[in-house]
Amino acid sequence: MTDSLPVRVFADRTDACRALATEVAALVRTINDSGRPAVLGLATGKTPLPFYAELIRLHCAGELSFARVLTFNLDEYLGLPGDHPESYRAFMQRELFSHVDIPAANVHIPDGMIGSAGLEAHCKAYEEAIRAAGGIDFQLLGIGRTGHIGFNEPGSPRDSRTRMVELDPVTRQDAAPSFGGLEQVPTHAISMGCGTILEARKIALLAWGQAKAAIVREALTGPITDRVSASFLQEHGDATFYLDREAGSLL
Ligand code: GLP
């Protein structure tokens, strides 16, 4: 256990996202000014929505360009085509990419329709593309009720890499309403591993609401264990939790 992981608790998620988006926009500008593209690791779920809204606002205000930004998403459901509304590719297009000036070639999301024959090579190529981009400058994370980051369910090793994962029943249950029923929720996904995520130079984990308060406390103050993959962040030198009051209420 460590108490060194910085936590910022805000009045609400809008305030938290405004603060983080301002920081990320400044980071992108600094990196672009140094002469190279900025590499962002992106997340899906309800949690990052106000953050993406804020990035779009900054873009529309002329304060943030994605022209020299490369993105790598954490994960994708297996078996969902990119045009399925619940695929993470469709989510990213809808919630961020279609509103900003990012070149399509700069976007990387695992391919949920890759067949089993090509899966291993696809995961290796994803890791290789991150390396070729120079590594991830900033990684955005949410947290699932099982304590997962990406889809690194309990039991995901500290040094795991991009691979196929089986979704925890709790995670599938949480996704069931948006899929219109549990039986529609995919059973597997492709996810960056804990090791992939922990190599990002800077990380922010966002969490809102009472429902996340217990797992946030566990991740921050509990043992560092593969039962709660977010607990590995305690060992990262530049990871920060951005919480609203409710999510921080048990700290
Ligand atoms: C999914 C995603 C995670 C996300 C989690 C929480 O499992 N793969 O990246 O953090 O859901 O979702 P929400 O933000 O909707 O609570």
PDB file of C-alpha atoms and ligand atoms in Angstrom:
ATOM      1  CA  MET A   1       0.000   0.000   0.000  1.00  0.00           C
ATOM      2  CA  THR A   2       1.160   3.528  -0.788  1.00  0.00           C
ATOM      3  CA  ASP A   3      -0.263   6.972  -0.293  1.00  0.00           C
ATOM      4  CA  SER A   4       1.790   8.551  -3.039  1.00  0.00           C
ATOM      5  CA  LEU A   5      -0.748   8.383  -5.870  1.00  0.00           C
ATOM      6  CA  PRO A   6      -2.101  11.913  -6.415  1.00  0.00           C
ATOM      7  CA  VAL A   7      -5.884  12.307  -6.160  1.00  0.00           C
ATOM      8  CA  ARG A   8      -7.803  15.393  -7.252  1.00  0.00           C
ATOM      9  CA  VAL A   9     -11.383  15.624  -6.056  1.00  0.00           C
ATOM     10  CA  PHE A  10     -13.632  18.125  -7.874  1.00  0.00           C
ATOM     11  CA  ALA A  11     -17.109  19.478  -7.136  1.00  0.00           C
ATOM     12  CA  ASP A  12     -18.392  17.645 -10.209  1.00  0.00           C
ATOM     13  CA  ARG A  13     -17.281  15.810 -13.347  1.00  0.00           C
ATOM     14  CA  THR A  14     -17.515  18.925 -15.515  1.00  0.00           C
ATOM     15  CA  ASP A  15     -14.989  20.747 -13.352  1.00  0.00           C
ATOM     16  CA  ALA A  16     -12.714  17.698 -13.341  1.00  0.00           C
ATOM     17  CA  CYS A  17     -12.851  17.339 -17.114  1.00  0.00           C
ATOM     18  CA  ARG A  18     -12.285  21.020 -17.695  1.00  0.00           C
ATOM     19  CA  ALA A  19      -9.086  20.859 -15.600  1.00  0.00           C
ATOM     20  CA  LEU A  20      -7.816  17.701 -17.277  1.00  0.00           C
ATOM     21  CA  ALA A  21      -8.666  18.803 -20.825  1.00  0.00           C
ATOM     22  CA  THR A  22      -6.773  22.060 -20.281  1.00  0.00           C
ATOM     23  CA  GLU A  23      -3.734  20.051 -19.160  1.00  0.00           C
ATOM     24  CA  VAL A  24      -3.946  17.612 -22.064  1.00  0.00           C
ATOM     25  CA  ALA A  25      -4.331  20.440 -24.595  1.00  0.00           C
ATOM     26  CA  ALA A  26      -1.219  22.098 -23.157  1.00  0.00           C
ATOM     27  CA  LEU A  27       0.656  18.787 -23.323  1.00  0.00           C
ATOM     28  CA  VAL A  28      -0.316  18.294 -26.980  1.00  0.00           C
ATOM     29  CA  ARG A  29       0.834  21.821 -27.845  1.00  0.00           C
ATOM     30  CA  THR A  30       4.157  21.399 -26.008  1.00  0.00           C
ATOM     31  CA  ILE A  31       4.861  18.070 -27.715  1.00  0.00           C
ATOM     32  CA  ASN A  32       3.820  19.393 -31.149  1.00  0.00           C
ATOM     33  CA  ASP A  33       6.005  22.472 -30.602  1.00  0.00           C
ATOM     34  CA  SER A  34       8.938  20.166 -29.891  1.00  0.00           C
ATOM     35  CA  GLY A  35       8.493  18.853 -33.439  1.00  0.00           C
ATOM     36  CA  ARG A  36       6.703  15.535 -33.057  1.00  0.00           C
ATOM     37  CA  PRO A  37       3.137  14.203 -32.917  1.00  0.00           C
ATOM     38  CA  ALA A  38       1.515  13.738 -29.493  1.00  0.00           C
ATOM     39  CA  VAL A  39       0.387  10.188 -28.700  1.00  0.00           C
ATOM     40  CA  LEU A  40      -2.821   9.831 -26.706  1.00  0.00           C
ATOM     41  CA  GLY A  41      -4.215   6.604 -25.248  1.00  0.00           C
ATOM     42  CA  LEU A  42      -8.011   6.852 -25.195  1.00  0.00           C
ATOM     43  CA  ALA A  43     -10.796   5.147 -23.263  1.00  0.00           C
ATOM     44  CA  THR A  44     -14.485   4.467 -23.753  1.00  0.00           C
ATOM     45  CA  GLY A  45     -17.491   4.081 -21.428  1.00  0.00           C
ATOM     46  CA  LYS A  46     -19.711   6.791 -19.970  1.00  0.00           C
ATOM     47  CA  THR A  47     -16.945   8.220 -17.816  1.00  0.00           C
ATOM     48  CA  PRO A  48     -14.862   9.999 -20.499  1.00  0.00           C
ATOM     49  CA  LEU A  49     -17.872  11.620 -22.218  1.00  0.00           C
ATOM     50  CA  PRO A  50     -17.584  15.018 -20.470  1.00  0.00           C
ATOM     51  CA  PHE A  51     -13.828  14.928 -21.094  1.00  0.00           C
ATOM     52  CA  TYR A  52     -14.346  14.426 -24.837  1.00  0.00           C
ATOM     53  CA  ALA A  53     -16.979  17.188 -24.821  1.00  0.00           C
ATOM     54  CA  GLU A  54     -14.393  19.501 -23.305  1.00  0.00           C
ATOM     55  CA  LEU A  55     -11.719  18.511 -25.870  1.00  0.00           C
ATOM     56  CA  ILE A  56     -14.230  19.279 -28.635  1.00  0.00           C
ATOM     57  CA  ARG A  57     -15.002  22.647 -27.029  1.00  0.00           C
ATOM     58  CA  LEU A  58     -11.275  23.495 -26.922  1.00  0.00           C
ATOM     59  CA  HIS A  59     -10.928  22.414 -30.543  1.00  0.00           C
ATOM     60  CA  CYS A  60     -13.861  24.609 -31.638  1.00  0.00           C
ATOM     61  CA  ALA A  61     -12.360  27.513 -29.684  1.00  0.00           C
ATOM     62  CA  GLY A  62      -9.165  27.155 -31.703  1.00  0.00           C
ATOM     63  CA  GLU A  63      -7.133  26.050 -28.687  1.00  0.00           C
ATOM     64  CA  LEU A  64      -6.507  22.424 -29.635  1.00  0.00           C
ATOM     65  CA  SER A  65      -5.732  20.770 -32.948  1.00  0.00           C
ATOM     66  CA  PHE A  66      -5.606  17.012 -33.454  1.00  0.00           C
ATOM     67  CA  ALA A  67      -3.796  17.361 -36.789  1.00  0.00           C
ATOM     68  CA  ARG A  68      -0.602  16.042 -35.190  1.00  0.00           C
ATOM     69  CA  VAL A  69      -2.144  13.701 -32.611  1.00  0.00           C
ATOM     70  CA  LEU A  70      -1.961   9.903 -32.821  1.00  0.00           C
ATOM     71  CA  THR A  71      -4.476   7.934 -30.782  1.00  0.00           C
ATOM     72  CA  PHE A  72      -4.532   4.371 -29.478  1.00  0.00           C
ATOM     73  CA  ASN A  73      -7.703   3.075 -27.862  1.00  0.00           C
ATOM     74  CA  LEU A  74      -7.472   0.707 -24.928  1.00  0.00           C
ATOM     75  CA  ASP A  75      -9.774  -1.986 -26.172  1.00  0.00           C
ATOM     76  CA  GLU A  76     -12.533  -3.254 -28.445  1.00  0.00           C
ATOM     77  CA  TYR A  77     -15.245  -5.898 -28.162  1.00  0.00           C
ATOM     78  CA  LEU A  78     -14.582  -9.058 -30.157  1.00  0.00           C
ATOM     79  CA  GLY A  79     -17.181  -9.933 -32.746  1.00  0.00           C
ATOM     80  CA  LEU A  80     -18.606  -6.430 -33.216  1.00  0.00           C
ATOM     81  CA  PRO A  81     -18.156  -4.778 -36.604  1.00  0.00           C
ATOM     82  CA  GLY A  82     -16.860  -1.197 -36.493  1.00  0.00           C
ATOM     83  CA  ASP A  83     -20.267   0.145 -37.535  1.00  0.00           C
ATOM     84  CA  HIS A  84     -22.124  -1.558 -34.646  1.00  0.00           C
ATOM     85  CA  PRO A  85     -23.265   1.318 -32.391  1.00  0.00           C
ATOM     86  CA  GLU A  86     -21.770  -0.339 -29.280  1.00  0.00           C
ATOM     87  CA  SER A  87     -18.389  -0.973 -30.890  1.00  0.00           C
ATOM     88  CA  TYR A  88     -15.708   1.248 -29.442  1.00  0.00           C
ATOM     89  CA  ARG A  89     -14.782   2.347 -32.956  1.00  0.00           C
ATOM     90  CA  ALA A  90     -18.310   3.723 -33.461  1.00  0.00           C
ATOM     91  CA  PHE A  91     -18.242   5.255 -29.959  1.00  0.00           C
ATOM     92  CA  MET A  92     -15.004   7.127 -30.638  1.00  0.00           C
ATOM     93  CA  GLN A  93     -16.217   8.357 -33.998  1.00  0.00           C
ATOM     94  CA  ARG A  94     -19.486   9.594 -32.484  1.00  0.00           C
ATOM     95  CA  GLU A  95     -18.125  11.127 -29.290  1.00  0.00           C
ATOM     96  CA  LEU A  96     -14.821  12.635 -30.438  1.00  0.00           C
ATOM     97  CA  PHE A  97     -13.252  11.958 -33.816  1.00  0.00           C
ATOM     98  CA  SER A  98     -16.078  13.227 -36.046  1.00  0.00           C
ATOM     99  CA  HIS A  99     -15.961  16.570 -34.202  1.00  0.00           C
ATOM    100  CA  VAL A 100     -12.230  17.295 -34.475  1.00  0.00           C
ATOM    101  CA  ASP A 101      -9.512  17.538 -37.128  1.00  0.00           C
ATOM    102  CA  ILE A 102      -7.829  14.177 -36.550  1.00  0.00           C
ATOM    103  CA  PRO A 103      -6.655  12.448 -39.755  1.00  0.00           C
ATOM    104  CA  ALA A 104      -8.280   9.000 -40.017  1.00  0.00           C
ATOM    105  CA  ALA A 105      -4.843   7.420 -40.446  1.00  0.00           C
ATOM    106  CA  ASN A 106      -3.823   8.675 -36.986  1.00  0.00           C
ATOM    107  CA  VAL A 107      -6.527   6.657 -35.195  1.00  0.00           C
ATOM    108  CA  HIS A 108      -5.751   3.171 -33.847  1.00  0.00           C
ATOM    109  CA  ILE A 109      -8.397   0.876 -32.341  1.00  0.00           C
ATOM    110  CA  PRO A 110      -8.096  -2.910 -32.109  1.00  0.00           C
ATOM    111  CA  ASP A 111     -10.126  -4.678 -34.802  1.00  0.00           C
ATOM    112  CA  GLY A 112     -13.013  -6.530 -33.163  1.00  0.00           C
ATOM    113  CA  MET A 113     -13.671  -8.480 -36.346  1.00  0.00           C
ATOM    114  CA  ILE A 114     -10.216 -10.006 -36.580  1.00  0.00           C
ATOM    115  CA  GLY A 115     -10.669 -13.741 -36.813  1.00  0.00           C
ATOM    116  CA  SER A 116      -8.961 -16.133 -34.399  1.00  0.00           C
ATOM    117  CA  ALA A 117      -6.307 -16.954 -37.024  1.00  0.00           C
ATOM    118  CA  GLY A 118      -5.108 -13.344 -37.206  1.00  0.00           C
ATOM    119  CA  LEU A 119      -5.661 -12.366 -33.595  1.00  0.00           C
ATOM    120  CA  GLU A 120      -2.211 -12.910 -32.150  1.00  0.00           C
ATOM    121  CA  ALA A 121      -0.480 -11.113 -35.025  1.00  0.00           C
ATOM    122  CA  HIS A 122      -2.998  -8.254 -34.764  1.00  0.00           C
ATOM    123  CA  CYS A 123      -2.250  -7.799 -31.038  1.00  0.00           C
ATOM    124  CA  LYS A 124       1.513  -7.875 -31.676  1.00  0.00           C
ATOM    125  CA  ALA A 125       1.102  -5.319 -34.468  1.00  0.00           C
ATOM    126  CA  TYR A 126      -0.883  -3.056 -32.106  1.00  0.00           C
ATOM    127  CA  GLU A 127       1.959  -3.136 -29.572  1.00  0.00           C
ATOM    128  CA  GLU A 128       4.453  -2.514 -32.365  1.00  0.00           C
ATOM    129  CA  ALA A 129       2.470   0.488 -33.635  1.00  0.00           C
ATOM    130  CA  ILE A 130       2.519   2.019 -30.136  1.00  0.00           C
ATOM    131  CA  ARG A 131       6.279   1.482 -29.947  1.00  0.00           C
ATOM    132  CA  ALA A 132       6.798   2.892 -33.447  1.00  0.00           C
ATOM    133  CA  ALA A 133       4.849   6.008 -32.425  1.00  0.00           C
ATOM    134  CA  GLY A 134       7.354   6.509 -29.602  1.00  0.00           C
ATOM    135  CA  GLY A 135       5.087   5.254 -26.794  1.00  0.00           C
ATOM    136  CA  ILE A 136       2.006   6.841 -25.263  1.00  0.00           C
ATOM    137  CA  ASP A 137       2.442  10.367 -23.900  1.00  0.00           C
ATOM    138  CA  PHE A 138      -0.876  10.485 -22.069  1.00  0.00           C
ATOM    139  CA  GLN A 139      -3.242   7.627 -21.232  1.00  0.00           C
ATOM    140  CA  LEU A 140      -6.852   8.223 -20.228  1.00  0.00           C
ATOM    141  CA  LEU A 141      -8.531   5.568 -18.069  1.00  0.00           C
ATOM    142  CA  GLY A 142     -11.897   4.818 -16.528  1.00  0.00           C
ATOM    143  CA  ILE A 143     -12.397   2.052 -13.998  1.00  0.00           C
ATOM    144  CA  GLY A 144     -14.822  -0.848 -14.109  1.00  0.00           C
ATOM    145  CA  ARG A 145     -16.573  -2.146 -11.003  1.00  0.00           C
ATOM    146  CA  THR A 146     -14.162  -5.106 -10.985  1.00  0.00           C
ATOM    147  CA  GLY A 147     -11.305  -2.597 -10.741  1.00  0.00           C
ATOM    148  CA  HIS A 148     -10.302  -3.164 -14.334  1.00  0.00           C
ATOM    149  CA  ILE A 149      -8.499  -0.665 -16.530  1.00  0.00           C
ATOM    150  CA  GLY A 150      -9.069  -1.268 -20.244  1.00  0.00           C
ATOM    151  CA  PHE A 151     -10.567  -4.747 -20.059  1.00  0.00           C
ATOM    152  CA  ASN A 152      -7.902  -6.096 -17.706  1.00  0.00           C
ATOM    153  CA  GLU A 153     -10.204  -8.166 -15.551  1.00  0.00           C
ATOM    154  CA  PRO A 154      -9.137  -9.688 -12.220  1.00  0.00           C
ATOM    155  CA  GLY A 155      -6.179 -12.012 -12.795  1.00  0.00           C
ATOM    156  CA  SER A 156      -4.590  -9.873 -15.535  1.00  0.00           C
ATOM    157  CA  PRO A 157      -0.848  -9.911 -14.846  1.00  0.00           C
ATOM    158  CA  ARG A 158       1.127  -6.741 -14.189  1.00  0.00           C
ATOM    159  CA  ASP A 159       3.175  -7.380 -17.328  1.00  0.00           C
ATOM    160  CA  SER A 160       0.291  -8.370 -19.628  1.00  0.00           C
ATOM    161  CA  ARG A 161       0.258  -6.986 -23.179  1.00  0.00           C
ATOM    162  CA  THR A 162      -2.422  -6.449 -25.841  1.00  0.00           C
ATOM    163  CA  ARG A 163      -4.334  -9.721 -26.142  1.00  0.00           C
ATOM    164  CA  MET A 164      -7.736 -11.387 -26.182  1.00  0.00           C
ATOM    165  CA  VAL A 165      -9.496 -11.260 -22.813  1.00  0.00           C
ATOM    166  CA  GLU A 166     -12.652 -12.836 -21.425  1.00  0.00           C
ATOM    167  CA  LEU A 167     -15.079 -10.353 -19.872  1.00  0.00           C
ATOM    168  CA  ASP A 168     -16.015 -10.736 -16.217  1.00  0.00           C
ATOM    169  CA  PRO A 169     -19.726 -11.428 -15.544  1.00  0.00           C
ATOM    170  CA  VAL A 170     -19.944  -8.124 -13.584  1.00  0.00           C
ATOM    171  CA  THR A 171     -18.569  -6.215 -16.576  1.00  0.00           C
ATOM    172  CA  ARG A 172     -21.023  -7.893 -18.959  1.00  0.00           C
ATOM    173  CA  GLN A 173     -23.883  -7.138 -16.564  1.00  0.00           C
ATOM    174  CA  ASP A 174     -22.866  -3.459 -16.471  1.00  0.00           C
ATOM    175  CA  ALA A 175     -22.815  -3.347 -20.280  1.00  0.00           C
ATOM    176  CA  ALA A 176     -26.145  -5.186 -20.686  1.00  0.00           C
ATOM    177  CA  PRO A 177     -28.474  -2.122 -20.675  1.00  0.00           C
ATOM    178  CA  SER A 178     -26.686  -0.425 -23.580  1.00  0.00           C
ATOM    179  CA  PHE A 179     -26.672  -3.687 -25.552  1.00  0.00           C
ATOM    180  CA  GLY A 180     -30.370  -4.300 -24.870  1.00  0.00           C
ATOM    181  CA  GLY A 181     -29.764  -7.453 -22.833  1.00  0.00           C
ATOM    182  CA  LEU A 182     -26.990  -9.592 -21.358  1.00  0.00           C
ATOM    183  CA  GLU A 183     -27.095 -12.143 -24.164  1.00  0.00           C
ATOM    184  CA  GLN A 184     -26.156  -9.408 -26.671  1.00  0.00           C
ATOM    185  CA  VAL A 185     -22.993  -8.428 -24.779  1.00  0.00           C
ATOM    186  CA  PRO A 186     -19.844  -9.925 -26.305  1.00  0.00           C
ATOM    187  CA  THR A 187     -18.026 -12.438 -24.105  1.00  0.00           C
ATOM    188  CA  HIS A 188     -14.524 -11.441 -25.210  1.00  0.00           C
ATOM    189  CA  ALA A 189     -12.547  -8.368 -26.154  1.00  0.00           C
ATOM    190  CA  ILE A 190      -9.099  -7.275 -27.254  1.00  0.00           C
ATOM    191  CA  SER A 191      -7.438  -5.105 -24.626  1.00  0.00           C
ATOM    192  CA  MET A 192      -4.118  -3.417 -24.099  1.00  0.00           C
ATOM    193  CA  GLY A 193      -2.460  -5.176 -21.172  1.00  0.00           C
ATOM    194  CA  CYS A 194      -1.579  -3.736 -17.782  1.00  0.00           C
ATOM    195  CA  GLY A 195       2.048  -3.619 -18.920  1.00  0.00           C
ATOM    196  CA  THR A 196       1.091  -1.702 -22.072  1.00  0.00           C
ATOM    197  CA  ILE A 197      -0.899   0.849 -20.047  1.00  0.00           C
ATOM    198  CA  LEU A 198       1.745   1.282 -17.359  1.00  0.00           C
ATOM    199  CA  GLU A 199       4.338   2.256 -19.978  1.00  0.00           C
ATOM    200  CA  ALA A 200       2.384   5.448 -20.763  1.00  0.00           C
ATOM    201  CA  ARG A 201       4.393   8.439 -19.566  1.00  0.00           C
ATOM    202  CA  LYS A 202       1.415  10.158 -17.940  1.00  0.00           C
ATOM    203  CA  ILE A 203      -1.891   8.606 -16.848  1.00  0.00           C
ATOM    204  CA  ALA A 204      -5.212  10.012 -15.612  1.00  0.00           C
ATOM    205  CA  LEU A 205      -7.934   7.762 -14.230  1.00  0.00           C
ATOM    206  CA  LEU A 206     -11.403   9.323 -14.084  1.00  0.00           C
ATOM    207  CA  ALA A 207     -14.271   8.143 -11.886  1.00  0.00           C
ATOM    208  CA  TRP A 208     -17.649   9.669 -11.100  1.00  0.00           C
ATOM    209  CA  GLY A 209     -20.481   8.810  -8.765  1.00  0.00           C
ATOM    210  CA  GLN A 210     -21.128   6.792  -5.636  1.00  0.00           C
ATOM    211  CA  ALA A 211     -21.098   3.480  -7.522  1.00  0.00           C
ATOM    212  CA  LYS A 212     -17.345   3.864  -8.134  1.00  0.00           C
ATOM    213  CA  ALA A 213     -16.415   5.025  -4.589  1.00  0.00           C
ATOM    214  CA  ALA A 214     -15.580   1.579  -3.149  1.00  0.00           C
ATOM    215  CA  ILE A 215     -13.471   0.377  -6.085  1.00  0.00           C
ATOM    216  CA  VAL A 216     -11.670   3.747  -6.232  1.00  0.00           C
ATOM    217  CA  ARG A 217     -10.714   3.377  -2.566  1.00  0.00           C
ATOM    218  CA  GLU A 218      -9.614  -0.208  -3.167  1.00  0.00           C
ATOM    219  CA  ALA A 219      -7.465   0.792  -6.159  1.00  0.00           C
ATOM    220  CA  LEU A 220      -5.862   3.706  -4.318  1.00  0.00           C
ATOM    221  CA  THR A 221      -5.346   2.341  -0.834  1.00  0.00           C
ATOM    222  CA  GLY A 222      -5.678  -1.438  -1.128  1.00  0.00           C
ATOM    223  CA  PRO A 223      -2.901  -3.916  -1.865  1.00  0.00           C
ATOM    224  CA  ILE A 224      -1.230  -3.813  -5.272  1.00  0.00           C
ATOM    225  CA  THR A 225      -2.700  -6.924  -6.806  1.00  0.00           C
ATOM    226  CA  ASP A 226      -3.840  -8.401 -10.098  1.00  0.00           C
ATOM    227  CA  ARG A 227      -7.288  -8.803  -8.510  1.00  0.00           C
ATOM    228  CA  VAL A 228      -7.684  -5.005  -9.048  1.00  0.00           C
ATOM    229  CA  SER A 229      -5.684  -4.014 -12.106  1.00  0.00           C
ATOM    230  CA  ALA A 230      -6.085  -0.289 -11.321  1.00  0.00           C
ATOM    231  CA  SER A 231      -4.036  -0.878  -8.137  1.00  0.00           C
ATOM    232  CA  PHE A 232      -0.936  -1.239 -10.365  1.00  0.00           C
ATOM    233  CA  LEU A 233      -1.194   2.523 -10.927  1.00  0.00           C
ATOM    234  CA  GLN A 234       0.114   2.990  -7.381  1.00  0.00           C
ATOM    235  CA  GLU A 235       3.530   2.033  -8.774  1.00  0.00           C
ATOM    236  CA  HIS A 236       3.407   4.449 -11.715  1.00  0.00           C
ATOM    237  CA  GLY A 237       5.376   7.662 -11.237  1.00  0.00           C
ATOM    238  CA  ASP A 238       2.884   9.973 -12.975  1.00  0.00           C
ATOM    239  CA  ALA A 239      -0.665   8.672 -12.543  1.00  0.00           C
ATOM    240  CA  THR A 240      -3.432  10.875 -11.090  1.00  0.00           C
ATOM    241  CA  PHE A 241      -7.019  10.065 -10.117  1.00  0.00           C
ATOM    242  CA  TYR A 242      -9.612  12.717 -11.120  1.00  0.00           C
ATOM    243  CA  LEU A 243     -12.754  12.195  -9.049  1.00  0.00           C
ATOM    244  CA  ASP A 244     -16.003  13.928  -8.320  1.00  0.00           C
ATOM    245  CA  ARG A 245     -17.070  14.237  -4.662  1.00  0.00           C
ATOM    246  CA  GLU A 246     -19.151  11.053  -4.756  1.00  0.00           C
ATOM    247  CA  ALA A 247     -16.416   8.864  -6.223  1.00  0.00           C
ATOM    248  CA  GLY A 248     -13.986  10.281  -3.641  1.00  0.00           C
ATOM    249  CA  SER A 249     -16.414   9.984  -0.735  1.00  0.00           C
ATOM    250  CA  LEU A 250     -14.828   6.891   0.839  1.00  0.00           C
ATOM    251  CA  LEU A 251     -11.246   8.183   0.844  1.00  0.00           C
TER     252      LEU A 251
HETATM  253  C1  GLP B   1     -15.630  -0.747 -19.917  1.00  0.00           C
HETATM  254  C2  GLP B   1     -14.389  -0.159 -20.595  1.00  0.00           C
HETATM  255  C3  GLP B   1     -13.501   0.531 -19.578  1.00  0.00           C
HETATM  256  C4  GLP B   1     -14.339   1.497 -18.741  1.00  0.00           C
HETATM  257  C5  GLP B   1     -15.410   0.736 -18.011  1.00  0.00           C
HETATM  258  C6  GLP B   1     -16.281   1.618 -17.128  1.00  0.00           C
HETATM  259  O1  GLP B   1     -15.328  -1.904 -19.252  1.00  0.00           O
HETATM  260  N1  GLP B   1     -13.623  -1.152 -21.291  1.00  0.00           N
HETATM  261  O2  GLP B   1     -12.452   1.199 -20.262  1.00  0.00           O
HETATM  262  O3  GLP B   1     -13.504   2.175 -17.843  1.00  0.00           O
HETATM  263  O4  GLP B   1     -16.248   0.127 -18.988  1.00  0.00           O
HETATM  264  O5  GLP B   1     -17.350   2.138 -17.860  1.00  0.00           O
HETATM  265  P1  GLP B   1     -18.136   3.449 -17.458  1.00  0.00           P
HETATM  266  O6  GLP B   1     -17.204   4.573 -17.723  1.00  0.00           O
HETATM  267  O7  GLP B   1     -19.317   3.469 -18.380  1.00  0.00           O
HETATM  268  O8  GLP B   1     -18.487   3.329 -16.021  1.00  0.00           O
END
